[in-house]
Short mmCIF file of C-alpha atoms in Angstrom, two decimals:
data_model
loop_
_atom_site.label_atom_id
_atom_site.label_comp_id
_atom_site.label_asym_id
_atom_site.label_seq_id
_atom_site.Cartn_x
_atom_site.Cartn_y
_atom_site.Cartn_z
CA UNK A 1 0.00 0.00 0.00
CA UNK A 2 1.54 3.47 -0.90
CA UNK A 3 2.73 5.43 2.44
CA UNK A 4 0.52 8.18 2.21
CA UNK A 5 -2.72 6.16 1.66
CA UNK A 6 -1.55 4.07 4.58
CA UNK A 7 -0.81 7.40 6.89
CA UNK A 8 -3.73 8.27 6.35
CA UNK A 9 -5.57 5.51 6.88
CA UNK A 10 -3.50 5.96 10.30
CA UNK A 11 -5.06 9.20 10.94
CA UNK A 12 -8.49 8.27 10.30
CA UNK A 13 -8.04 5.47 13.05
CA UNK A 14 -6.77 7.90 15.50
CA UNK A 15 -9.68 10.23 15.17
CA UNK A 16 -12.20 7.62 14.99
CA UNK A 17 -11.07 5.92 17.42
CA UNK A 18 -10.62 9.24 20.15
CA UNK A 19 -14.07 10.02 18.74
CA UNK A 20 -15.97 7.10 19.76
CA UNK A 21 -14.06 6.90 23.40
CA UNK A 22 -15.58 10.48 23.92
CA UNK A 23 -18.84 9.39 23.00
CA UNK A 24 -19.45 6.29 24.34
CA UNK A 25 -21.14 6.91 27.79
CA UNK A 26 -22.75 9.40 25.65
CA UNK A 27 -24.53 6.98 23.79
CA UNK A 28 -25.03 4.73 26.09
CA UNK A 29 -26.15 6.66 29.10
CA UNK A 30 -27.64 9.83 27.96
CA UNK A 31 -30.65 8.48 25.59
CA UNK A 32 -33.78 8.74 26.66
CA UNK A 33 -33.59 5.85 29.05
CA UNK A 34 -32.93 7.06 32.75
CA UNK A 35 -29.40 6.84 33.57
CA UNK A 36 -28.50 4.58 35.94
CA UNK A 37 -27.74 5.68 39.29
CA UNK A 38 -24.76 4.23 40.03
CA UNK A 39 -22.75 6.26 36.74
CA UNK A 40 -24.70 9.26 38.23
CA UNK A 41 -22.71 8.81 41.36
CA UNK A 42 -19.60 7.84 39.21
CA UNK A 43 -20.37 11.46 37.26
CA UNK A 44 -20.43 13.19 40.95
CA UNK A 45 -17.44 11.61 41.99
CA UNK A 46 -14.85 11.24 39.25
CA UNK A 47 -14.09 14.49 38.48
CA UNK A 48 -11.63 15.44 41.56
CA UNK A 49 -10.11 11.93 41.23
CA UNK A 50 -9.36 12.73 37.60
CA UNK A 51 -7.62 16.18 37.81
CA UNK A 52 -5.73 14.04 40.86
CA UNK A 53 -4.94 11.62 37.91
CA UNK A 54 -4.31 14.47 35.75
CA UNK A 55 -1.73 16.41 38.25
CA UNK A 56 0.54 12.76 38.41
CA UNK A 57 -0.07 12.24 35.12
CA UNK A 58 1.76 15.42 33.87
CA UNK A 59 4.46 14.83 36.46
CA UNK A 60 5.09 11.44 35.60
CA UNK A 61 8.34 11.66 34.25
CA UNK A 62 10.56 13.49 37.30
CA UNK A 63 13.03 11.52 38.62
CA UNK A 64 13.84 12.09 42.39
CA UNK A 65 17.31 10.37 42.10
CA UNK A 66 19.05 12.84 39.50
CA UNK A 67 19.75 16.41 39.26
CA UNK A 68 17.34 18.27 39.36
CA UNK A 69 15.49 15.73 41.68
CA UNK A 70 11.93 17.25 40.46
CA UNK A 71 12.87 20.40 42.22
CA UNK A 72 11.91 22.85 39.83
CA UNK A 73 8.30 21.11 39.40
CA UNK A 74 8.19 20.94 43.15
CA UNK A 75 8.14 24.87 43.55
CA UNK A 76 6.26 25.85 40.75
CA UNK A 77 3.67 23.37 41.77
CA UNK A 78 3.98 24.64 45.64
CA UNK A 79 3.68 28.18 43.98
CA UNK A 80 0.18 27.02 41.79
CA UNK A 81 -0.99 26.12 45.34
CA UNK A 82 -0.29 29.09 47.24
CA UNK A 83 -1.34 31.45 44.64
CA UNK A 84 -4.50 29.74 44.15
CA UNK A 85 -5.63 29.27 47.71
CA UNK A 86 -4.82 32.65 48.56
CA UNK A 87 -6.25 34.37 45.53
CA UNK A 88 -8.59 31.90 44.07
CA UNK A 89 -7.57 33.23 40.28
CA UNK A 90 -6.59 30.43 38.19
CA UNK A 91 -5.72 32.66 35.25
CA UNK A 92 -2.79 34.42 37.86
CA UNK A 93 -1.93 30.80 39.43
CA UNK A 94 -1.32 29.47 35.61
CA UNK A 95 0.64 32.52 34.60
CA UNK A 96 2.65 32.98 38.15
CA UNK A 97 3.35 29.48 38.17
CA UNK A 98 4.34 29.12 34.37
CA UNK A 99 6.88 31.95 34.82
CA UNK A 100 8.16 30.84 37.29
CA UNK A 101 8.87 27.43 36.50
CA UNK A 102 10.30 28.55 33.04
CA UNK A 103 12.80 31.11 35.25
CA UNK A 104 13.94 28.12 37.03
CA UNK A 105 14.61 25.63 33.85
CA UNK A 106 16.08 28.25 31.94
CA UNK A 107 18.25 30.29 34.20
CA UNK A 108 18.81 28.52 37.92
CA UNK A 109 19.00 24.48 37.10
CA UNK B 1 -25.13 34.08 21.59
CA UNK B 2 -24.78 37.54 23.66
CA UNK B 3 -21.60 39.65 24.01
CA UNK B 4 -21.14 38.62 27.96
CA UNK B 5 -20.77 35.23 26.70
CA UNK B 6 -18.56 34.97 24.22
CA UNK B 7 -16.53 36.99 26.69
CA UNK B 8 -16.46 34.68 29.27
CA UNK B 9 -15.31 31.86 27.28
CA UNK B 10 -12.88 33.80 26.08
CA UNK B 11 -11.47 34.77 29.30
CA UNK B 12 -11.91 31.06 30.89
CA UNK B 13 -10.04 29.51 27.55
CA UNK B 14 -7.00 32.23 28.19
CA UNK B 15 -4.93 29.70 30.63
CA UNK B 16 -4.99 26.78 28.05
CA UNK B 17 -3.96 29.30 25.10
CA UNK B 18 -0.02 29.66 25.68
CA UNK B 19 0.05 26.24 26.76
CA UNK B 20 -1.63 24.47 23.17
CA UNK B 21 0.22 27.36 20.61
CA UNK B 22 3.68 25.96 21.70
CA UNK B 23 2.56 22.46 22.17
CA UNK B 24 0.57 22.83 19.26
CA UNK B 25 3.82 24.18 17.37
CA UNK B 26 5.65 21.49 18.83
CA UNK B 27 3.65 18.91 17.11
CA UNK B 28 4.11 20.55 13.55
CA UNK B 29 7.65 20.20 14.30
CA UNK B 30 7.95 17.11 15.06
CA UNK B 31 5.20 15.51 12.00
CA UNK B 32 6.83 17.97 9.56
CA UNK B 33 10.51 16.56 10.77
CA UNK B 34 8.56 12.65 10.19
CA UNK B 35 7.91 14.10 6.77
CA UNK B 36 4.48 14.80 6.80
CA UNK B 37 3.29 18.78 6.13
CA UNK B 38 0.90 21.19 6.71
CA UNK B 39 -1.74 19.54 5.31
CA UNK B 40 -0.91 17.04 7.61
CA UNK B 41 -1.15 18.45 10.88
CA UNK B 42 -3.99 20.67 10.08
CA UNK B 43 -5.97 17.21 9.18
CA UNK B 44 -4.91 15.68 12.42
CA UNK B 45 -5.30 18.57 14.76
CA UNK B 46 -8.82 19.44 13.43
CA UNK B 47 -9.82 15.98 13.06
CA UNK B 48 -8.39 13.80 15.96
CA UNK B 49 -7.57 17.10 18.25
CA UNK B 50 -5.69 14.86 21.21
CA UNK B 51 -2.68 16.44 22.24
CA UNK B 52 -0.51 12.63 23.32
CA UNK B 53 -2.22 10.83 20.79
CA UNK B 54 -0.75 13.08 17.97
CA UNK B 55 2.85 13.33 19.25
CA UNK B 56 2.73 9.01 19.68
CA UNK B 57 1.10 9.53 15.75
CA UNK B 58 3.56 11.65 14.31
CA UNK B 59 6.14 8.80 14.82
CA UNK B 60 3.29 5.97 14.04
CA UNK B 61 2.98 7.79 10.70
CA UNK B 62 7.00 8.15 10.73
CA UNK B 63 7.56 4.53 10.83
CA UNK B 64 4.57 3.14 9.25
CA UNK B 65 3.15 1.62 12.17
CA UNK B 66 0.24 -0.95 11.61
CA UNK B 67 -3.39 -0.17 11.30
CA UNK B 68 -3.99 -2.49 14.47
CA UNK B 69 -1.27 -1.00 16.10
CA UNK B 70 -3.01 2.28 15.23
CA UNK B 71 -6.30 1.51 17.08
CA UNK B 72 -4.83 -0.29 20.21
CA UNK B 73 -2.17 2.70 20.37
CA UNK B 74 -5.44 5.11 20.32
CA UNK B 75 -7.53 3.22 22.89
CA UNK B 76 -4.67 2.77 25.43
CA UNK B 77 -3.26 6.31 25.34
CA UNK B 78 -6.96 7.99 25.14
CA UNK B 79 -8.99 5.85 27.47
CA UNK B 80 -9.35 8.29 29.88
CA UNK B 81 -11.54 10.22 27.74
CA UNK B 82 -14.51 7.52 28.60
CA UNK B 83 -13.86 9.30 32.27
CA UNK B 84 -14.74 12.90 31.34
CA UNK B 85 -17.87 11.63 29.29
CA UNK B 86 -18.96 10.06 31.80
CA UNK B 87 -18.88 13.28 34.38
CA UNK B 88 -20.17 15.41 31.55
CA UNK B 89 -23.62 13.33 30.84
CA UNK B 90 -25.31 15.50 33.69
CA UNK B 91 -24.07 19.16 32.88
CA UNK B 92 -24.05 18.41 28.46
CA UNK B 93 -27.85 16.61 28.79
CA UNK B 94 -29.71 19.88 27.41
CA UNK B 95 -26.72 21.30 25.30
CA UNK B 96 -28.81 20.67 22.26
CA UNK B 97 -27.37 21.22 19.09
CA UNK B 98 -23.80 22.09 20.56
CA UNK B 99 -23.56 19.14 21.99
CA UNK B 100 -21.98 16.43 19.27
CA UNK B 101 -19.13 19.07 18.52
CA UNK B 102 -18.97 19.57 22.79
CA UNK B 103 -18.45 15.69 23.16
CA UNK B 104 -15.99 15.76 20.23
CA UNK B 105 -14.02 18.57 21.78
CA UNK B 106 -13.81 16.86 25.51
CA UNK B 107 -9.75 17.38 25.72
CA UNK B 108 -7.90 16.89 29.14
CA UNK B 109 -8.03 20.72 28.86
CA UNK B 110 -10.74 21.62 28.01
CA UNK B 111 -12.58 18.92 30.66
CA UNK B 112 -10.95 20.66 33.33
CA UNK B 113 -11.98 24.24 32.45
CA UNK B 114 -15.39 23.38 32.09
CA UNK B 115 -15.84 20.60 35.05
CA UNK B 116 -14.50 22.82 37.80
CA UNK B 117 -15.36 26.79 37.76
CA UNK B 118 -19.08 27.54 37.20
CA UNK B 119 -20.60 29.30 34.51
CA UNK B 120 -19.95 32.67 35.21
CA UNK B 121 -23.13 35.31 35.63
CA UNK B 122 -24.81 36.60 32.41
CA UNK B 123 -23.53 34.20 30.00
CA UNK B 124 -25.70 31.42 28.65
CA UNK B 125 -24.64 28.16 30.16
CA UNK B 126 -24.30 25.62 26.73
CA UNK B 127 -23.31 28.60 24.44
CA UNK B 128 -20.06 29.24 27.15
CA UNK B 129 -19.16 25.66 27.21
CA UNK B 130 -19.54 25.07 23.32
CA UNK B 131 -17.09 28.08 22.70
CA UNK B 132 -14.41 27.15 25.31
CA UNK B 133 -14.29 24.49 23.84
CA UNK B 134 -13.89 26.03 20.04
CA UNK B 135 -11.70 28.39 21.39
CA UNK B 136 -9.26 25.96 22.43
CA UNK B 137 -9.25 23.93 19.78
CA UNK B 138 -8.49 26.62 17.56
CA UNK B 139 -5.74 27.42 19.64
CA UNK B 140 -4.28 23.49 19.25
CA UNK B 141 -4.97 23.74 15.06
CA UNK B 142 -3.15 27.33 14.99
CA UNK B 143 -0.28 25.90 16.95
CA UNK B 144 0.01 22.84 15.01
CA UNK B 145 0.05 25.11 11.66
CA UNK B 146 2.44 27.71 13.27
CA UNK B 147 4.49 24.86 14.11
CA UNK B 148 4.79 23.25 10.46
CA UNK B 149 4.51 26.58 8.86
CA UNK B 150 7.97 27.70 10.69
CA UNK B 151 9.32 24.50 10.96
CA UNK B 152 11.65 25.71 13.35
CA UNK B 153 11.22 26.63 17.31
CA UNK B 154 10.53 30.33 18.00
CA UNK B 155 13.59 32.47 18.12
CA UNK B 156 13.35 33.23 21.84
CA UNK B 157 13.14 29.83 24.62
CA UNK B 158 9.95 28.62 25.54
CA UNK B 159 11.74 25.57 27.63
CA UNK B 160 9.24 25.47 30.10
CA UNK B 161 6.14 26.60 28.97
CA UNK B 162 4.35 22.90 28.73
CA UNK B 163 4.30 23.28 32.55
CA UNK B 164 1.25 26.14 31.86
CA UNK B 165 -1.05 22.72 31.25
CA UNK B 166 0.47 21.20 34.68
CA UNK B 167 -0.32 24.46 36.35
CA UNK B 168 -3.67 24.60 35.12
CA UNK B 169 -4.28 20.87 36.52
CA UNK B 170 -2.93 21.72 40.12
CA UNK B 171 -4.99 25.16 39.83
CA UNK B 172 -8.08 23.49 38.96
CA UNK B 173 -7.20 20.39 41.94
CA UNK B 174 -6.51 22.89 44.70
CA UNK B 175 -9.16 25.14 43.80
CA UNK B 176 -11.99 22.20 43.56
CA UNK B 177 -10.15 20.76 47.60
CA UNK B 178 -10.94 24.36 48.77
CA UNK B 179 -14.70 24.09 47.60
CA UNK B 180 -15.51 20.69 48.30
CA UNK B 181 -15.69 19.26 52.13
CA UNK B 182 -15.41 15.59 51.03
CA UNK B 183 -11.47 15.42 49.77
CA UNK B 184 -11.78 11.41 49.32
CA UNK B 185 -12.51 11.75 45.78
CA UNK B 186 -9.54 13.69 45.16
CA UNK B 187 -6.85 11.82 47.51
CA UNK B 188 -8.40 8.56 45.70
CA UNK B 189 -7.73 9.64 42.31
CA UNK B 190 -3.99 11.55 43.38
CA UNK B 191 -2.77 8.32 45.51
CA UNK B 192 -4.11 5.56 43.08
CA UNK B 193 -2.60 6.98 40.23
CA UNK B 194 0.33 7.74 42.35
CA UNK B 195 0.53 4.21 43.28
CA UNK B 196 0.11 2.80 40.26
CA UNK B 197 2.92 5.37 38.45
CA UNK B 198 5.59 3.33 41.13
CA UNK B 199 4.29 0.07 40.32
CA UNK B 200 3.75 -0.13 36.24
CA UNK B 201 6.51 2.95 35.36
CA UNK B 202 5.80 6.29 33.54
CA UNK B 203 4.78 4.09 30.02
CA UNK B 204 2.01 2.18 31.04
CA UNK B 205 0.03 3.40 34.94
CA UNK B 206 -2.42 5.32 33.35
CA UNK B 207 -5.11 1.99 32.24
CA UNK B 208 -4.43 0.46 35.60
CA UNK B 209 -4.82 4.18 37.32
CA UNK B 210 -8.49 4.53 35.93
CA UNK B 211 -9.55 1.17 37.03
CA UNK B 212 -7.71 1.32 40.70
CA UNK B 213 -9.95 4.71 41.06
CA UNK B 214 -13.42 3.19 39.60
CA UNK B 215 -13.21 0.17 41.77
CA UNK B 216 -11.86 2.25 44.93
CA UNK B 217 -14.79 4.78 44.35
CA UNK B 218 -17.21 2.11 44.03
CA UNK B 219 -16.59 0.34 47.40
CA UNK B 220 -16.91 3.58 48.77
CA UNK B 221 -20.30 4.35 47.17
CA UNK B 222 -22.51 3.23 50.19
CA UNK B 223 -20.22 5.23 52.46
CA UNK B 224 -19.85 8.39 50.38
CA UNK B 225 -23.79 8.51 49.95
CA UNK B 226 -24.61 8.51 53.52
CA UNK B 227 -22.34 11.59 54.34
CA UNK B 228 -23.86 13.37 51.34
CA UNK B 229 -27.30 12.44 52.45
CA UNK B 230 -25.95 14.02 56.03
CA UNK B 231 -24.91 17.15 55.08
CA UNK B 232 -27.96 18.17 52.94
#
């Protein structure tokens, strides 16, 4: 099969494929049919445990045991915190915390 | 669609914006250095618009991976999107003809900008949603474009920027501890996936992750239902 026909082929599998994982419980919980109560109480619950999921996921690849022993993501992160509980602005956590992590990769480690 | 809410979704789509340009523009990079063009990574970011997905891609497409290995590559890296669906049935039930392109649009991002914050005052609840979520993905096709366009990295450093999406998922985890009194949701999903990042390595925690935190937050159910019945 030529290599472009076959890339994309490739593509179409990715979207399809991402498209029908977003729509699933879609289709199969949202007809008209009453949804069940225990994916109601999934749909109450989930969403802090996946931003948890989301926070390790996006820090998944520091290493603790070589420089620089996840320090930068350790203050910026500390510094999303802070800013956030004291000023409850995500737009000015983001930012603050995004400068400063990019100070510390670029400049101190 | 009124003024106030176009402008809301504007301003709640602002923190994802630096953060999908340059990863966006990263991704052009990379398919246009796998040989593949503009056409390219317009087609995927419009079309598949899944920021981990496309980066694995770009070097599926690179080596001329399978079609197999194309659709069990997609289902393990993007099952978590059955997650967000799942906690959006509720708030997308009445988005009405928004709501296929809403579903479609249901990025990591995008989930966490609309799951947390509520819709802010004077803006129409399903007309915000639908256009944080166009906003953003406009933001991931322009990047992606940018990126192939140039071809290069932008003359000054952005080392450092990807941590803007990392900030925006500890902003949107501390902000939604401060709000809620039950935290055993959150510690459940942090420590599970924490716990299963030691024990299956950075490649492959995220499957086991999702079902650690189902079944954990199903042998809870009874318990968690009783203290929300007892604080209503």
């Amino acid at each position: 099969m030529p290599m472009r026909i076959h890339a994309a082929l490739l593509v179409a599998i990715m979207s399809a494929v991402t498209i029908l994982l977003r729509f699933l419980p879609f289709l199969i919980w949202s007809g008209r049919r009453k949804t069940p109560k225990y994916i109601l109480y999934l749909g109450r619950v989930l969403p802090p445990a996946i931003i948890g999921m989301l926070v390790i996921y996006c820090l998944k690849d520091i290493t603790f045991s070589a420089a620089p022993f996840g320090l930068p993501e350790l203050i910026a992160g500390v510094c999303v915190v802070l800013l956030q509980a004291l000023r409850r602005n995500s737009l000015l956590s983001i930012l603050g915390g995004t400068i400063l992590y990019m100070f510390l990769v670029q400049v101190i480690f | 669609m009124n003024r106030n809410t176009v402008k809301a979704a504007l301003i709640r789509s602002i923190p994802v914006m630096a953060g999908y340009i340059v990863l966006g523009t990263g991704f052009g990079i990379l398919l246009r250095g796998a040989g593949y063009g503009l056409p390219w990574a317009f087609a995927m970011s419009l079309f598949i618009y899944a920021g981990s997905l496309q980066y694995v891609g770009a070097s599926m497409l690179a080596s001329g991976a399978s079609l197999l290995t194309g659709i069990l590559t997609s289902i393990m890296v993007n099952a978590r999107h059955l997650f967000y669906s799942i906690s959006m049935i509720g708030r997308y039930r009445d988005a009405g003809r928004f709501k296929p392109y809403m579903i479609f649009g249901l990025t990591d991002e995008v989930y966490t900008l609309l799951v947390g914050g509520e819709v802010p005052e004077g803006a129409e609840p399903q007309a915000y949603r639908f256009l944080v979520t166009l906003f953003c993905h406009s933001y991931w096709v322009t990047g992606s474009v940018l990126g192939s366009a140039l071809g290069t990295v932008l003359p000054f450093s952005t080392e450092g920027i990807e941590f803007s999406m990392t900030a925006l998922f500890i902003a949107a985890f501390t902000g939604q501890w401060l709000e809620s009194r039950d935290h055993i949701p959150a510690l459940t999903g942090l420590l599970c996936t924490l716990v299963c990042r030691i024990l299956f390595g950075p490649g492959r925690f995220l499957i086991p992750a999702m079902l650690l935190i189902t079944a954990v937050l199903t042998l809870l159910r009874h318990r968690m239902e009783d203290t929300a019945e007892e604080s209503q």
